PDB file of C-alpha atoms in Angstrom:
ATOM      1  CA  MET A  14       6.921  -0.147   1.921  1.00 85.00           C
ATOM      2  CA  VAL A  15       4.982   2.273  -0.173  1.00 86.00           C
ATOM      3  CA  VAL A  16       3.206   0.466  -3.065  1.00 87.00           C
ATOM      4  CA  LEU A  17       3.807   2.356  -6.388  1.00 87.00           C
ATOM      5  CA  GLY A  18       1.862  -0.029  -8.737  1.00 90.00           C
ATOM      6  CA  LYS A  19       1.008  -3.685  -9.576  1.00 94.00           C
ATOM      7  CA  ILE A  20       2.527  -5.934 -12.315  1.00 96.00           C
ATOM      8  CA  ALA A  21      -0.024  -6.462 -14.990  1.00 96.00           C
ATOM      9  CA  GLY A  22       1.721  -8.897 -17.235  1.00 96.00           C
ATOM     10  CA  PRO A  23       4.479  -9.511 -19.704  1.00 97.00           C
ATOM     11  CA  HIS A  24       5.332  -6.956 -22.467  1.00 97.00           C
ATOM     12  CA  GLY A  25       7.131  -8.478 -25.529  1.00 92.00           C
ATOM     13  CA  LEU A  26       9.525 -11.419 -25.333  1.00 91.00           C
ATOM     14  CA  GLN A  27      12.441  -9.872 -23.604  1.00 91.00           C
ATOM     15  CA  GLY A  28      11.040 -10.113 -20.047  1.00 94.00           C
ATOM     16  CA  ALA A  29       9.718  -6.671 -19.969  1.00 96.00           C
ATOM     17  CA  VAL A  30       6.617  -6.157 -17.646  1.00 98.00           C
ATOM     18  CA  ARG A  31       3.640  -3.972 -17.860  1.00 97.00           C
ATOM     19  CA  VAL A  32       3.035  -2.233 -14.473  1.00 96.00           C
ATOM     20  CA  TYR A  33      -0.172  -0.361 -13.659  1.00 92.00           C
ATOM     21  CA  PRO A  34       0.814   2.486 -11.584  1.00 88.00           C
ATOM     22  CA  PHE A  35      -0.946   3.809  -8.643  1.00 82.00           C
ATOM     23  CA  ALA A  36       0.531   7.406  -8.601  1.00 73.00           C
ATOM     24  CA  ASP A  37       0.163  10.785 -10.350  1.00 70.00           C
ATOM     25  CA  ASP A  38       3.503  10.847 -11.885  1.00 77.00           C
ATOM     26  CA  PRO A  39       4.532   7.031 -12.406  1.00 80.00           C
ATOM     27  CA  LEU A  40       7.623   8.198 -14.795  1.00 80.00           C
ATOM     28  CA  ALA A  41       9.213   9.865 -11.629  1.00 82.00           C
ATOM     29  CA  TRP A  42       9.927   6.039 -10.683  1.00 81.00           C
ATOM     30  CA  SER A  43      12.294   5.543 -13.591  1.00 80.00           C
ATOM     31  CA  ARG A  44      14.600   7.792 -11.464  1.00 83.00           C
ATOM     32  CA  LEU A  45      14.578   5.289  -8.605  1.00 87.00           C
ATOM     33  CA  PRO A  46      17.339   2.776  -9.000  1.00 88.00           C
ATOM     34  CA  GLN A  47      15.950  -0.139  -7.207  1.00 93.00           C
ATOM     35  CA  TRP A  48      12.297  -1.397  -7.031  1.00 95.00           C
ATOM     36  CA  TRP A  49      10.910  -3.948  -4.486  1.00 95.00           C
ATOM     37  CA  LEU A  50       8.414  -6.746  -5.238  1.00 97.00           C
ATOM     38  CA  GLY A  51       6.157  -8.400  -2.852  1.00 95.00           C
ATOM     39  CA  ARG A  52       2.530  -9.678  -2.281  1.00 93.00           C
ATOM     40  CA  GLU A  53      -0.167  -7.851  -0.936  1.00 84.00           C
ATOM     41  CA  GLY A  54      -0.269  -8.617   2.843  1.00 81.00           C
ATOM     42  CA  GLU A  55       3.442  -9.648   2.979  1.00 87.00           C
ATOM     43  CA  ALA A  56       5.619  -7.896   5.689  1.00 88.00           C
ATOM     44  CA  PRO A  57       7.879  -5.325   4.126  1.00 84.00           C
ATOM     45  CA  GLU A  58      10.909  -7.406   4.981  1.00 88.00           C
ATOM     46  CA  SER A  59       9.902 -10.183   2.643  1.00 93.00           C
ATOM     47  CA  TRP A  60       9.815  -8.012  -0.361  1.00 95.00           C
ATOM     48  CA  ARG A  61      12.618  -8.635  -2.604  1.00 96.00           C
ATOM     49  CA  PRO A  62      14.891  -5.698  -4.295  1.00 96.00           C
ATOM     50  CA  THR A  63      15.487  -5.707  -7.788  1.00 97.00           C
ATOM     51  CA  ARG A  64      17.259  -3.135  -9.870  1.00 96.00           C
ATOM     52  CA  LEU A  65      15.479  -1.251 -12.590  1.00 94.00           C
ATOM     53  CA  ILE A  66      17.174  -1.417 -15.893  1.00 94.00           C
ATOM     54  CA  LYS A  67      14.554   0.613 -18.072  1.00 93.00           C
ATOM     55  CA  CYS A  68      11.219   2.186 -17.642  1.00 93.00           C
ATOM     56  CA  ASP A  69       9.026   4.043 -20.209  1.00 92.00           C
ATOM     57  CA  LEU A  70       5.524   5.136 -19.999  1.00 90.00           C
ATOM     58  CA  ARG A  71       2.944   3.931 -22.718  1.00 90.00           C
ATOM     59  CA  ASN A  72      -0.692   4.139 -22.714  1.00 87.00           C
ATOM     60  CA  GLU A  73      -0.885   4.739 -19.122  1.00 85.00           C
ATOM     61  CA  MET A  74       1.165   1.750 -18.238  1.00 91.00           C
ATOM     62  CA  LEU A  75       4.696   1.666 -17.378  1.00 93.00           C
ATOM     63  CA  LEU A  76       6.899  -0.829 -19.302  1.00 96.00           C
ATOM     64  CA  ALA A  77       9.809  -1.986 -17.282  1.00 96.00           C
ATOM     65  CA  GLN A  78      12.737  -4.201 -17.668  1.00 96.00           C
ATOM     66  CA  LEU A  79      13.874  -5.711 -14.284  1.00 96.00           C
ATOM     67  CA  GLU A  80      17.064  -7.357 -13.130  1.00 96.00           C
ATOM     68  CA  CYS A  81      15.182 -10.152 -11.480  1.00 96.00           C
ATOM     69  CA  VAL A  82      12.901 -10.869 -14.727  1.00 96.00           C
ATOM     70  CA  ALA A  83      15.054 -12.497 -17.462  1.00 94.00           C
ATOM     71  CA  ASP A  84      12.630 -13.754 -19.871  1.00 96.00           C
ATOM     72  CA  ARG A  85       8.839 -13.794 -20.783  1.00 96.00           C
ATOM     73  CA  SER A  86       7.972 -16.923 -18.556  1.00 97.00           C
ATOM     74  CA  ALA A  87       9.398 -14.955 -15.734  1.00 96.00           C
ATOM     75  CA  ALA A  88       7.624 -11.895 -16.610  1.00 97.00           C
ATOM     76  CA  GLU A  89       4.274 -14.141 -16.684  1.00 97.00           C
ATOM     77  CA  ALA A  90       5.255 -15.484 -13.313  1.00 97.00           C
ATOM     78  CA  ALA A  91       5.460 -11.910 -11.903  1.00 97.00           C
ATOM     79  CA  ALA A  92       2.118 -10.993 -12.783  1.00 97.00           C
ATOM     80  CA  GLY A  93       0.126  -9.696  -9.813  1.00 96.00           C
ATOM     81  CA  LEU A  94       3.354  -8.915  -7.836  1.00 97.00           C
ATOM     82  CA  LEU A  95       3.152  -5.310  -6.223  1.00 95.00           C
ATOM     83  CA  VAL A  96       5.943  -2.836  -6.759  1.00 94.00           C
ATOM     84  CA  GLY A  97       7.134  -0.556  -4.092  1.00 91.00           C
ATOM     85  CA  VAL A  98      10.020   1.342  -2.207  1.00 91.00           C
ATOM     86  CA  PRO A  99      10.724   2.061   1.239  1.00 90.00           C
ATOM     87  CA  HIS A 100       9.403   5.431   2.119  1.00 86.00           C
ATOM     88  CA  GLN A 101      12.816   6.737   2.822  1.00 86.00           C
ATOM     89  CA  ALA A 102      13.634   6.187  -0.891  1.00 84.00           C
ATOM     90  CA  LEU A 103      11.080   8.442  -2.233  1.00 82.00           C
ATOM     91  CA  PRO A 104      11.881  12.172  -2.906  1.00 81.00           C
ATOM     92  CA  PRO A 105      10.537  14.645  -0.374  1.00 84.00           C
ATOM     93  CA  THR A 106       7.032  16.129  -1.194  1.00 83.00           C
ATOM     94  CA  ALA A 107       6.119  19.810  -1.205  1.00 84.00           C
ATOM     95  CA  ALA A 108       4.384  21.241   1.605  1.00 85.00           C
ATOM     96  CA  ASP A 109       0.816  20.810   0.120  1.00 82.00           C
ATOM     97  CA  GLU A 110       1.551  17.086  -1.180  1.00 81.00           C
ATOM     98  CA  TYR A 111       1.660  13.766   0.524  1.00 81.00           C
ATOM     99  CA  TYR A 112       2.371  10.045  -0.474  1.00 80.00           C
ATOM    100  CA  TRP A 113      -1.113   7.913  -0.006  1.00 81.00           C
ATOM    101  CA  ALA A 114       1.061   5.774   2.344  1.00 82.00           C
ATOM    102  CA  ASP A 115       1.151   8.670   4.643  1.00 86.00           C
ATOM    103  CA  LEU A 116      -2.571   8.600   5.167  1.00 89.00           C
ATOM    104  CA  ILE A 117      -2.614   4.803   6.259  1.00 88.00           C
ATOM    105  CA  GLY A 118      -3.647   4.846   9.766  1.00 91.00           C
ATOM    106  CA  LEU A 119      -4.727   8.539  10.174  1.00 94.00           C
ATOM    107  CA  GLU A 120      -8.078   8.972  12.071  1.00 95.00           C
ATOM    108  CA  VAL A 121     -11.202  10.160  10.135  1.00 94.00           C
ATOM    109  CA  VAL A 122     -13.360  12.418  12.446  1.00 93.00           C
ATOM    110  CA  ASN A 123     -16.627  13.984  10.847  1.00 91.00           C
ATOM    111  CA  THR A 124     -17.752  17.724  11.203  1.00 90.00           C
ATOM    112  CA  HIS A 125     -19.362  16.727  14.569  1.00 93.00           C
ATOM    113  CA  GLY A 126     -16.015  15.604  16.041  1.00 92.00           C
ATOM    114  CA  GLN A 127     -17.123  11.933  15.946  1.00 92.00           C
ATOM    115  CA  SER A 128     -14.463   9.363  14.790  1.00 92.00           C
ATOM    116  CA  LEU A 129     -15.369   7.174  11.904  1.00 93.00           C
ATOM    117  CA  GLY A 130     -12.328   5.046  12.290  1.00 94.00           C
ATOM    118  CA  ARG A 131      -8.684   4.908  10.462  1.00 95.00           C
ATOM    119  CA  ILE A 132      -7.772   4.862   7.088  1.00 94.00           C
ATOM    120  CA  LEU A 133      -7.123   1.432   5.905  1.00 90.00           C
ATOM    121  CA  GLY A 134      -6.276   2.198   2.307  1.00 86.00           C
ATOM    122  CA  LEU A 135      -7.299   3.983  -0.762  1.00 85.00           C
ATOM    123  CA  ILE A 136      -8.892   2.840  -3.969  1.00 85.00           C
ATOM    124  CA  GLU A 137      -8.170   4.505  -7.269  1.00 79.00           C
ATOM    125  CA  THR A 138     -11.304   5.054  -9.410  1.00 83.00           C
ATOM    126  CA  PRO A 139     -11.850   6.795 -12.912  1.00 84.00           C
ATOM    127  CA  ALA A 140     -13.567   9.566 -11.040  1.00 86.00           C
ATOM    128  CA  ASN A 141     -11.671  10.064  -7.735  1.00 87.00           C
ATOM    129  CA  ALA A 142      -9.759   8.244  -5.113  1.00 86.00           C
ATOM    130  CA  VAL A 143     -11.685   6.617  -2.317  1.00 91.00           C
ATOM    131  CA  LEU A 144     -10.873   6.271   1.301  1.00 92.00           C
ATOM    132  CA  ARG A 145     -11.273   2.858   2.829  1.00 93.00           C
ATOM    133  CA  VAL A 146     -12.123   3.508   6.514  1.00 95.00           C
ATOM    134  CA  GLY A 147     -12.318   1.004   9.219  1.00 94.00           C
ATOM    135  CA  ASP A 148     -13.969   1.158  12.772  1.00 91.00           C
ATOM    136  CA  GLY A 149     -11.540  -1.502  14.274  1.00 89.00           C
ATOM    137  CA  GLN A 150     -14.518  -3.590  14.835  1.00 91.00           C
ATOM    138  CA  GLY A 151     -14.672  -5.062  11.208  1.00 90.00           C
ATOM    139  CA  ALA A 152     -16.968  -2.254   9.796  1.00 92.00           C
ATOM    140  CA  GLU A 153     -15.708  -0.544   6.712  1.00 94.00           C
ATOM    141  CA  ARG A 154     -16.749   2.770   5.054  1.00 93.00           C
ATOM    142  CA  LEU A 155     -15.843   3.864   1.629  1.00 95.00           C
ATOM    143  CA  LEU A 156     -15.632   7.867   1.446  1.00 93.00           C
ATOM    144  CA  PRO A 157     -14.818   9.767  -1.761  1.00 93.00           C
ATOM    145  CA  PHE A 158     -11.407  11.510  -1.469  1.00 90.00           C
ATOM    146  CA  VAL A 159     -12.944  15.136  -2.684  1.00 88.00           C
ATOM    147  CA  ALA A 160     -12.819  18.224  -1.199  1.00 80.00           C
ATOM    148  CA  ALA A 161     -16.461  18.199  -0.725  1.00 78.00           C
ATOM    149  CA  VAL A 162     -16.155  15.313   1.683  1.00 80.00           C
ATOM    150  CA  VAL A 163     -12.826  15.400   3.286  1.00 75.00           C
TER     151      VAL A 163
END
């Protein structure tokens, strides 16, 4: 499952939700007919699909109407859920592009050829993305995902 964003809470009284996007072009999601909802750490097969009825971008947040969210109470209950799609549902990338999910599990090697571990995840910050790199023994490093470092 490729995580696209996180439901931040309700919008209005009709069951719309505010979604904090984790992608460069979140409006492209509106072309995906179905989204999946789940919680962090849940197995992909436990995520539940829902039809996307409407999706707009406002102030860097997506406002989405989902089939499974009927009213404001349901939208409040959905806060904190992750929004994702199976990798095969995403459009193909250009030669010099990738999805963050494609990086998870890749080995990180320094300029001396020493392994620093594998990518566990990415963190979006206002300045740049940050790689979470785990050494397999519980230690983690945070590496800025910028050309000077990567």
